[in-house]
Amino acid sequence: MDPVQPKPGVFSIGICMAGAVSAGAYTAGVMDYLLESLAEWEKRRGQPGVPSHRVEIPVIGGASAGGMTGIITASALNSPVKPLDRPGDDLLAEHPENKFYHAWVDLTGTDMFSKMLDTGDIQPGLIPSGLNSNFIDEVAAKMIVTAPGYQPLPPYIAPGLKVFTTLSNLGGFPYSADFYAASAGNRKYHMQLHNDYACFQLTEMTDTAAPNAGWVPLNFKTGINLSIARNAAMATGAFPVGLKSRLLERDAAYVNANPFLQDIFGNTPVGPGAYTTLNVDGGMINNEPFEKVREELLRSTGQPKNTVDDPNHFNSTILMIEPFPTTPPVPISMDQGLLHVIGLTLSTMISQMRSKPLNIANALNENCAGQYLIAPSRLITGPDGTLQEVAGERAIACGALNGFSGFINKEFRVHDYYLGRYNCKIFLRDYFTVSKEAVDANAIFANGYAGLANKDDFKSTRDYSYQIIPQFKDYTDYTFPDFKFSSGANWPAVREADIDQYQPAVKKRMQALIKNAVKLNWWQSILLGIGSAVLLSGSATKAAMDKIKADLRLWQLLP
């Protein structure tokens, strides 16, 4: 196969969306404005004073909530989406006209926590998950469907867009290495890889037989393979223990040809026919798959690897949306107590699984032009009356309770959605830029900005760099919405009574979890029911409620 040649005048962006649980509302807001901004540029293309270079998105990859948003994004590209720039008078109103908002903010109702505590999913001897996950099936069923009013892909989406999600495959892919043993000839060292990927490619074809190198064809006009995409979206977001594990069935031919797993299947390919895996949250093993986005980005654009970090010559970059940006590790306690060591062991395993097999020297390069990051940031009024910046997970309302707080109150999700839009506006204006030197030296931007008398209209407000995606001053409102939350402030909060109302449901679900953990006969069920009622009427339920309140207070979501 001939190598891919770069497209003249086209700059490619690979989107990576990190795991976020309910903070997927933030990621949805970012994507809503990003696509709106690209669409506005296309409307003005060819007009005087408008930069002429092009931007295309050829690949979107994500984990957990990010993977779900990636597939929702693909499902939204062939039908109109009305951008939501400002909330209306009714903050709790639903907005089905915007797929990003409807999927992540509206979900399936205002009171999501009651649905997640409902015990209807628990059967004798079978507990699917700590929380009721049936609402996820409902969201997937209404979001990942054939496109109403189908229209061709917009020009800023590369034909044959590739979308993938990470998976934590509990069965794993077996593979082996040969060792020579003098006493018994060759011996195999058997291993398993649990890092899996569900890969899709948008297509206009009417059948599924396509030589697409492991990418499952996905067609939102005819509905081809939508059920696989739907199940993949739920599988990547199956938060371990908290949310139900998911089955995913794919044809073995796509598994064996998976572009990210080809080395594994060299000596142990999956057998022919339908191949089913049991999966939990893709973020458990790979929560920010930017290295895989880059791998596919280089493949699809033909960019030489040695130009990835050189703004004077690069023709593509990664844009990562990260609601929970990582922080430097802190020294651990040397406490050798069992519970302390168990906790550290689990966090160590997850941390090691998520470490990236990439060139560390490149990753640590401060001038790296190959990767940009959008993360939460907001301004608050400090105790001395001055504005102060809050950045990272504390800037979002859905960050408490390990990302589950957004399910407690819809106002939390509303805030984070509009914060995502706001942060994306500032990012595209001031940070997603190239230097003046690169604008002159890089052929894509040199030609795109050539002859513009108003070139400085597209200059960052923080330095002398120029926007990759032009922002038009007569179009974008850069102020953050003046919210009127029920708290009376522009930061959402709940009352203690709002949390206390869930105590009976918490108690009931905890009792159901214990009672149905094992298969019992009738008299054992009665005894266990009495015991769990006594136990959970006090300490365990109280501990759960205290934990919820403490975390909400830490995020200043509960006065």
XYZ file of C-alpha atoms in Angstrom:
559
model
C 0.000 0.000 0.000
C 1.353 3.413 -0.956
C 2.057 5.741 1.985
C -0.526 8.428 2.732
C 0.449 11.851 1.451
C -0.324 14.980 3.518
C -3.176 17.098 2.169
C -1.918 20.533 1.062
C -3.332 23.352 3.157
C -5.037 20.992 5.638
C -4.219 20.821 9.344
C -5.524 17.679 11.064
C -6.663 17.406 14.657
C -6.988 14.138 16.552
C -9.437 14.449 19.449
C -8.731 12.539 22.665
C -11.384 12.554 25.399
C -10.461 11.328 28.854
C -12.668 9.467 31.289
C -14.927 11.656 33.406
C -18.031 9.780 34.748
C -20.770 12.462 35.102
C -18.242 15.171 34.161
C -18.864 14.003 30.622
C -21.127 17.073 30.737
C -17.973 19.208 30.637
C -16.545 17.268 27.674
C -19.893 17.576 25.882
C -19.799 21.362 26.300
C -16.280 21.527 24.875
C -17.251 19.460 21.841
C -20.407 21.510 21.275
C -18.457 24.748 20.931
C -15.529 23.177 19.056
C -17.816 21.925 16.288
C -19.835 25.159 16.322
C -16.624 27.159 15.858
C -15.513 25.008 12.919
C -18.965 25.324 11.338
C -18.906 29.126 11.678
C -15.510 29.260 9.948
C -16.890 27.200 7.061
C -19.824 29.605 6.671
C -17.372 32.492 6.216
C -14.869 30.648 4.045
C -13.929 32.584 0.923
C -14.980 35.935 2.355
C -12.433 38.781 2.569
C -10.309 38.705 5.705
C -11.017 35.035 6.530
C -8.015 32.656 6.865
C -8.066 30.127 4.045
C -6.318 27.080 5.509
C -8.507 24.130 6.493
C -8.868 21.986 9.601
C -10.016 18.374 9.501
C -10.714 15.845 12.250
C -9.764 12.341 11.050
C -9.785 10.462 14.386
C -11.551 10.661 17.744
C -10.533 8.413 20.621
C -11.689 8.250 24.202
C -12.088 6.324 27.414
C -15.108 5.888 29.663
C -17.241 9.053 29.455
C -14.821 10.345 26.809
C -15.324 7.233 24.686
C -19.085 7.542 25.076
C -18.899 11.183 23.986
C -16.764 10.195 21.004
C -19.446 7.826 19.727
C -22.184 10.378 20.496
C -20.172 12.928 18.502
C -20.062 10.547 15.536
C -23.816 10.072 15.819
C -24.380 13.859 15.784
C -22.378 14.697 12.655
C -24.987 13.698 10.079
C -27.857 15.736 11.516
C -28.307 19.330 12.694
C -27.282 20.206 16.255
C -28.423 23.560 17.619
C -25.635 25.085 19.753
C -26.575 26.180 23.279
C -24.551 29.220 24.269
C -26.627 30.549 27.180
C -29.010 28.847 29.585
C -32.645 29.887 29.484
C -34.755 31.028 32.410
C -35.525 27.413 33.308
C -32.168 25.794 34.112
C -33.768 22.355 34.325
C -35.456 22.494 30.896
C -34.539 19.715 28.483
C -32.844 20.450 25.158
C -33.276 17.555 22.724
C -32.243 19.906 19.883
C -28.649 19.565 21.079
C -27.438 15.982 21.242
C -24.456 16.740 23.470
C -26.598 18.516 26.059
C -29.439 16.020 25.846
C -27.102 13.062 26.350
C -25.055 14.392 29.261
C -27.114 17.078 31.013
C -30.686 15.915 30.495
C -29.794 12.194 30.756
C -33.141 10.504 31.539
C -34.537 12.982 34.062
C -33.761 15.576 36.688
C -33.485 13.184 39.646
C -30.904 10.661 38.463
C -29.702 9.568 41.903
C -33.089 8.057 42.803
C -32.954 5.999 39.618
C -29.439 4.814 40.467
C -30.553 3.723 43.956
C -33.614 1.870 42.689
C -33.405 -1.870 43.432
C -35.301 -3.070 40.376
C -32.114 -4.347 38.741
C -31.206 -6.676 41.635
C -32.339 -10.285 41.371
C -31.968 -13.148 43.876
C -28.358 -14.273 43.693
C -27.492 -11.671 41.045
C -26.194 -8.160 41.669
C -25.269 -6.400 38.406
C -23.547 -3.446 40.089
C -23.388 -1.253 43.144
C -25.706 1.280 41.493
C -28.603 0.728 39.114
C -27.209 1.283 35.597
C -30.379 0.903 33.568
C -30.444 4.620 32.752
C -27.289 4.147 30.658
C -29.151 1.727 28.375
C -31.895 4.326 27.988
C -29.453 7.085 27.067
C -27.607 4.863 24.576
C -30.889 3.732 22.996
C -32.043 7.302 22.307
C -28.663 8.809 21.357
C -26.909 6.233 19.163
C -29.505 5.902 16.435
C -29.853 6.606 12.737
C -29.532 10.314 11.980
C -32.845 12.172 11.580
C -32.729 14.410 8.519
C -29.510 12.748 7.386
C -26.977 15.104 5.814
C -23.410 14.563 4.546
C -20.476 14.962 6.905
C -19.406 18.600 7.381
C -16.178 19.609 5.567
C -14.185 19.803 8.815
C -14.675 16.071 9.382
C -12.344 13.917 7.302
C -14.135 11.363 5.099
C -14.058 7.999 6.815
C -13.723 9.471 10.319
C -12.311 6.896 12.744
C -13.677 6.646 16.272
C -12.445 4.318 18.999
C -13.044 3.636 22.676
C -10.788 1.923 25.181
C -12.044 -1.203 26.943
C -10.857 -3.156 29.963
C -11.386 -6.680 28.653
C -11.779 -8.963 31.687
C -11.208 -12.161 29.711
C -8.173 -10.729 27.979
C -6.384 -11.781 24.826
C -4.051 -14.729 25.397
C -0.619 -14.699 23.784
C 2.655 -16.449 24.409
C 6.389 -16.204 24.054
C 8.580 -19.189 23.184
C 11.453 -20.173 25.464
C 13.920 -22.970 24.865
C 14.111 -25.392 27.783
C 16.888 -27.978 27.551
C 14.918 -30.634 29.420
C 11.722 -30.472 27.420
C 12.334 -28.595 24.185
C 10.416 -25.375 23.534
C 8.140 -24.082 26.270
C 5.643 -21.277 25.996
C 5.299 -18.459 28.481
C 1.590 -17.626 28.496
C 0.283 -14.106 29.097
C -2.918 -12.092 28.658
C -3.536 -8.566 27.446
C -6.607 -6.859 28.862
C -6.173 -3.496 27.123
C -8.768 -3.610 24.333
C -10.183 -1.131 21.812
C -13.495 -0.930 19.975
C -12.694 0.724 16.638
C -15.213 2.186 14.181
C -15.072 4.027 10.867
C -17.879 6.116 9.409
C -18.826 4.820 6.007
C -21.354 5.386 3.264
C -21.234 1.727 2.248
C -24.419 -0.308 2.463
C -22.820 -3.556 3.631
C -20.330 -4.546 6.299
C -17.767 -6.230 4.058
C -15.022 -3.632 3.742
C -11.224 -3.898 3.720
C -10.865 -1.431 6.561
C -7.945 -2.793 8.599
C -9.855 -3.641 11.755
C -12.230 -0.653 11.828
C -15.878 -1.726 12.095
C -17.959 0.133 9.457
C -20.501 2.468 11.040
C -23.318 4.067 9.064
C -25.776 6.451 10.728
C -27.949 6.559 7.612
C -28.646 2.845 7.270
C -27.960 1.820 10.874
C -25.185 -0.643 10.050
C -23.392 -1.757 13.242
C -25.102 0.828 15.450
C -25.839 -1.875 18.023
C -22.108 -2.660 18.270
C -21.309 1.040 18.732
C -24.060 1.338 21.334
C -22.686 -1.590 23.325
C -19.115 -0.309 22.984
C -20.171 3.071 24.376
C -21.760 1.405 27.393
C -18.811 -0.947 27.837
C -16.176 1.778 27.956
C -18.216 3.600 30.615
C -18.861 0.587 32.863
C -17.224 2.028 35.991
C -15.907 -1.001 37.938
C -18.266 -2.212 40.693
C -20.301 1.011 40.625
C -21.870 0.433 37.173
C -22.793 -2.782 35.389
C -20.192 -4.647 33.314
C -21.016 -4.961 29.617
C -20.802 -7.576 26.879
C -19.504 -6.611 23.461
C -19.795 -8.863 20.418
C -17.628 -8.225 17.358
C -16.621 -10.331 14.409
C -13.261 -11.950 15.081
C -11.920 -10.577 11.787
C -12.122 -7.034 13.183
C -10.518 -8.093 16.461
C -7.578 -9.792 14.756
C -7.022 -6.798 12.457
C -7.345 -4.218 15.245
C -4.699 -1.590 14.407
C -3.674 -1.180 18.050
C -3.390 -4.910 18.813
C -1.807 -6.406 15.714
C 1.379 -7.494 17.492
C -0.617 -9.587 19.961
C -2.467 -11.650 17.379
C 0.632 -12.670 15.434
C 0.798 -16.141 16.998
C -2.576 -16.395 18.780
C -5.366 -15.001 16.576
C -8.957 -15.082 17.789
C -10.977 -17.921 16.252
C -13.384 -17.095 13.411
C -16.970 -15.990 13.937
C -18.624 -13.817 16.572
C -16.312 -12.910 19.447
C -17.795 -11.747 22.757
C -15.916 -9.994 25.542
C -16.888 -9.041 29.098
C -15.781 -5.485 29.787
C -15.551 -2.821 32.447
C -14.564 0.829 32.233
C -11.935 1.480 29.566
C -10.449 4.178 31.754
C -9.303 1.618 34.305
C -6.399 0.632 32.032
C -6.114 3.549 29.604
C -7.954 6.687 30.656
C -6.264 9.118 28.230
C -5.469 7.188 25.027
C -3.624 10.086 23.390
C -0.790 7.801 22.286
C -3.267 5.745 20.223
C -4.865 8.891 18.806
C -1.407 10.042 17.729
C -0.619 6.647 16.223
C -3.716 6.778 14.021
C -3.257 10.491 13.311
C 0.201 9.878 11.873
C -1.141 6.958 9.842
C -4.018 8.947 8.366
C -2.175 12.213 7.639
C 1.196 10.966 6.430
C 2.976 13.312 8.831
C 6.617 12.283 9.372
C 7.256 11.360 13.009
C 10.194 13.726 13.239
C 7.939 16.750 12.644
C 5.362 15.993 15.353
C 6.883 18.459 17.827
C 8.021 21.055 15.290
C 5.445 23.851 14.799
C 7.320 25.042 11.708
C 6.599 21.779 9.918
C 3.822 19.834 11.665
C 0.514 19.241 9.875
C -1.419 17.676 12.731
C -1.783 17.706 16.486
C -3.676 16.086 19.346
C -6.327 17.968 21.266
C -7.082 16.303 24.609
C -10.165 17.140 26.673
C -9.412 16.277 30.294
C -12.005 17.100 33.002
C -9.758 15.544 35.671
C -6.209 16.609 34.762
C -3.522 14.639 36.519
C -1.443 16.153 39.306
C 2.092 15.439 40.504
C 2.223 12.423 42.837
C 2.687 13.019 46.535
C 5.013 10.945 48.740
C 3.241 7.953 50.233
C 3.051 7.148 53.907
C 5.391 4.369 55.017
C 2.609 2.883 57.160
C 2.766 -0.915 56.772
C -0.764 -1.501 58.041
C -2.746 -3.978 55.946
C -5.600 -1.684 54.915
C -3.173 1.094 53.967
C -1.076 -1.281 51.859
C -4.149 -2.764 50.172
C -5.275 0.724 49.121
C -1.815 1.614 47.801
C -1.567 -1.711 45.961
C -4.792 -1.098 44.037
C -3.822 2.468 43.125
C -0.358 1.267 42.093
C -1.820 -1.380 39.784
C -4.105 1.130 38.079
C -1.321 3.718 37.800
C 1.035 1.186 36.227
C -1.650 -0.034 33.798
C -2.218 3.561 32.676
C 1.466 4.378 32.099
C 2.161 5.196 28.458
C 4.526 3.212 26.219
C 5.896 6.278 24.466
C 9.085 8.227 24.081
C 9.433 9.924 27.473
C 11.814 12.552 26.104
C 9.140 13.701 23.651
C 6.424 13.599 26.301
C 8.451 15.864 28.581
C 9.266 18.399 25.858
C 7.755 21.721 27.023
C 7.752 23.035 23.450
C 5.881 20.022 22.091
C 3.497 21.237 19.391
C 1.997 17.791 18.977
C -0.426 17.932 21.886
C -2.772 20.511 23.406
C -4.987 20.225 26.480
C -8.384 21.655 27.448
C -9.054 21.335 31.189
C -11.518 22.996 33.584
C -10.787 26.499 34.826
C -13.041 29.142 36.394
C -12.694 32.412 38.262
C -14.035 32.902 41.766
C -14.060 35.849 44.137
C -11.565 35.167 46.909
C -11.856 36.145 50.604
C -10.061 39.425 49.863
C -12.499 40.311 47.083
C -10.076 39.655 44.232
C -10.650 37.218 41.399
C -8.823 33.936 41.764
C -8.516 31.028 39.343
C -9.640 27.547 40.288
C -8.297 24.945 37.869
C -8.635 21.209 37.462
C -11.273 18.938 38.950
C -12.192 21.449 41.690
C -13.424 23.814 38.969
C -16.246 21.468 37.990
C -19.321 20.572 40.008
C -19.326 16.977 38.763
C -15.860 16.316 40.200
C -16.924 15.266 43.693
C -17.543 11.643 44.678
C -14.959 10.464 42.130
C -16.966 12.038 39.342
C -20.401 10.751 40.414
C -21.655 14.001 41.982
C -23.209 15.129 38.703
C -25.847 12.423 39.102
C -27.032 13.984 42.372
C -28.141 17.328 40.951
C -28.851 18.424 37.375
C -27.623 21.948 38.127
C -24.129 20.493 38.587
C -24.244 19.127 35.039
C -25.679 22.376 33.652
C -22.785 24.333 35.168
C -20.131 21.984 33.822
C -21.579 21.896 30.314
C -21.439 25.678 29.988
C -18.032 25.785 31.661
C -16.823 23.368 28.966
C -18.108 25.707 26.259
C -16.548 28.731 27.967
C -13.174 27.045 28.461
C -13.176 25.936 24.813
C -13.784 29.521 23.667
C -10.825 30.834 25.675
C -8.664 27.898 24.616
C -9.293 28.386 20.889
C -8.752 32.137 21.144
C -5.608 32.215 23.273
C -3.958 28.793 23.560
C -4.693 26.678 20.493
C -2.265 28.747 18.481
C 1.058 28.731 16.638
C 3.821 31.284 16.994
C 4.401 34.153 14.578
C 7.512 32.308 13.383
C 5.476 29.174 12.659
C 2.829 31.177 10.794
C 5.588 32.428 8.520
C 7.464 29.117 8.217
C 4.714 26.472 8.180
C 3.239 26.246 4.680
C -0.280 25.493 5.954
C -0.535 28.653 8.051
C 1.643 30.808 5.812
C -0.785 30.248 2.941
C -3.838 30.402 5.214
C -2.925 33.820 6.607
C -1.333 35.164 3.430
C -2.479 38.630 2.386
C -4.838 39.222 5.312
C -4.930 42.914 6.205
C -6.712 42.053 9.469
C -4.355 39.230 10.464
C -4.072 40.487 14.030
C -7.805 39.921 14.535
C -6.843 36.271 14.942
C -3.990 36.843 17.346
C -4.012 35.408 20.860
C -4.756 37.946 23.580
C -1.982 36.526 25.761
C 0.997 36.500 23.389
C 2.047 37.056 19.781
C 0.692 33.775 18.391
C -2.079 33.069 15.897
C -5.177 30.908 16.080
C -5.257 27.504 14.417
C -9.061 27.671 14.302
C -9.955 31.341 13.634
C -12.259 32.979 16.179
C -14.450 35.812 14.915
C -14.863 38.793 17.227
C -18.341 39.590 15.945
C -19.572 36.075 16.731
C -18.308 34.738 20.067
C -19.365 35.973 23.515
C -16.435 35.339 25.863
C -18.297 36.002 29.102
C -19.275 33.138 31.376
C -23.062 32.827 31.820
C -24.504 34.675 34.808
C -26.218 31.678 36.342
C -29.091 31.913 38.757
C -28.815 28.562 40.477
C -31.152 27.557 43.274
C -28.255 28.271 45.630
C -28.624 31.960 44.757
C -25.064 32.068 43.413
C -23.315 31.305 40.126
C -21.924 28.093 41.637
C -24.474 25.316 42.228
C -25.011 23.856 45.675
C -27.508 21.621 47.454
C -28.988 21.741 50.942
C -28.407 19.047 53.538
C -32.101 18.183 53.324
C -31.636 17.500 49.605
C -29.123 14.793 50.482
C -30.983 13.426 53.519
C -33.969 12.581 51.319
C -31.914 9.802 49.752
C -31.139 8.035 53.039
C -34.073 5.564 52.882
C -33.154 4.633 49.286
C -29.471 4.226 50.199
C -30.449 1.950 53.072
C -32.836 -0.081 50.919
C -30.246 -0.617 48.182
C -27.523 -1.599 50.642
C -29.873 -4.135 52.222
C -30.745 -5.529 48.797
C -27.074 -5.819 47.870
C -26.266 -7.846 50.973
C -29.389 -9.987 50.823
C -28.859 -10.940 47.182
C -25.102 -11.354 47.255
C -25.483 -15.140 47.531
C -28.151 -17.655 46.675
C -30.031 -18.570 49.872
C -32.991 -20.688 50.895
C -36.055 -19.023 52.399
C -35.080 -19.187 56.075
C -31.509 -17.999 55.376
C -32.965 -15.056 53.463
C -35.160 -14.139 56.441
C -32.261 -14.306 58.888
C -29.927 -12.333 56.614
C -32.679 -9.795 55.961
C -33.155 -9.259 59.697
C -29.397 -9.016 60.257
C -28.803 -6.592 57.410
C -31.718 -4.440 58.516
C -30.267 -4.152 61.990
C -26.751 -3.480 60.719
C -27.617 -1.056 57.960
C -30.231 0.892 59.895
C -27.358 2.530 61.675
C -23.654 2.571 61.012
C -23.273 1.504 57.364
C -25.981 3.761 55.948
C -24.803 6.636 58.101
C -21.224 6.117 56.920
C -22.352 6.241 53.283
C -24.391 9.400 53.840
C -21.558 11.048 55.772
C -19.132 10.255 52.938
C -21.443 11.848 50.355
C -21.887 14.979 52.450
C -18.189 15.287 53.277
C -17.169 15.111 49.626
C -19.812 17.619 48.559
C -18.614 19.983 51.286
C -15.028 19.582 50.108
C -16.137 20.784 46.656
C -18.242 23.542 48.260
C -21.364 21.966 46.788
C -22.954 21.617 50.232
C -22.830 24.589 52.625
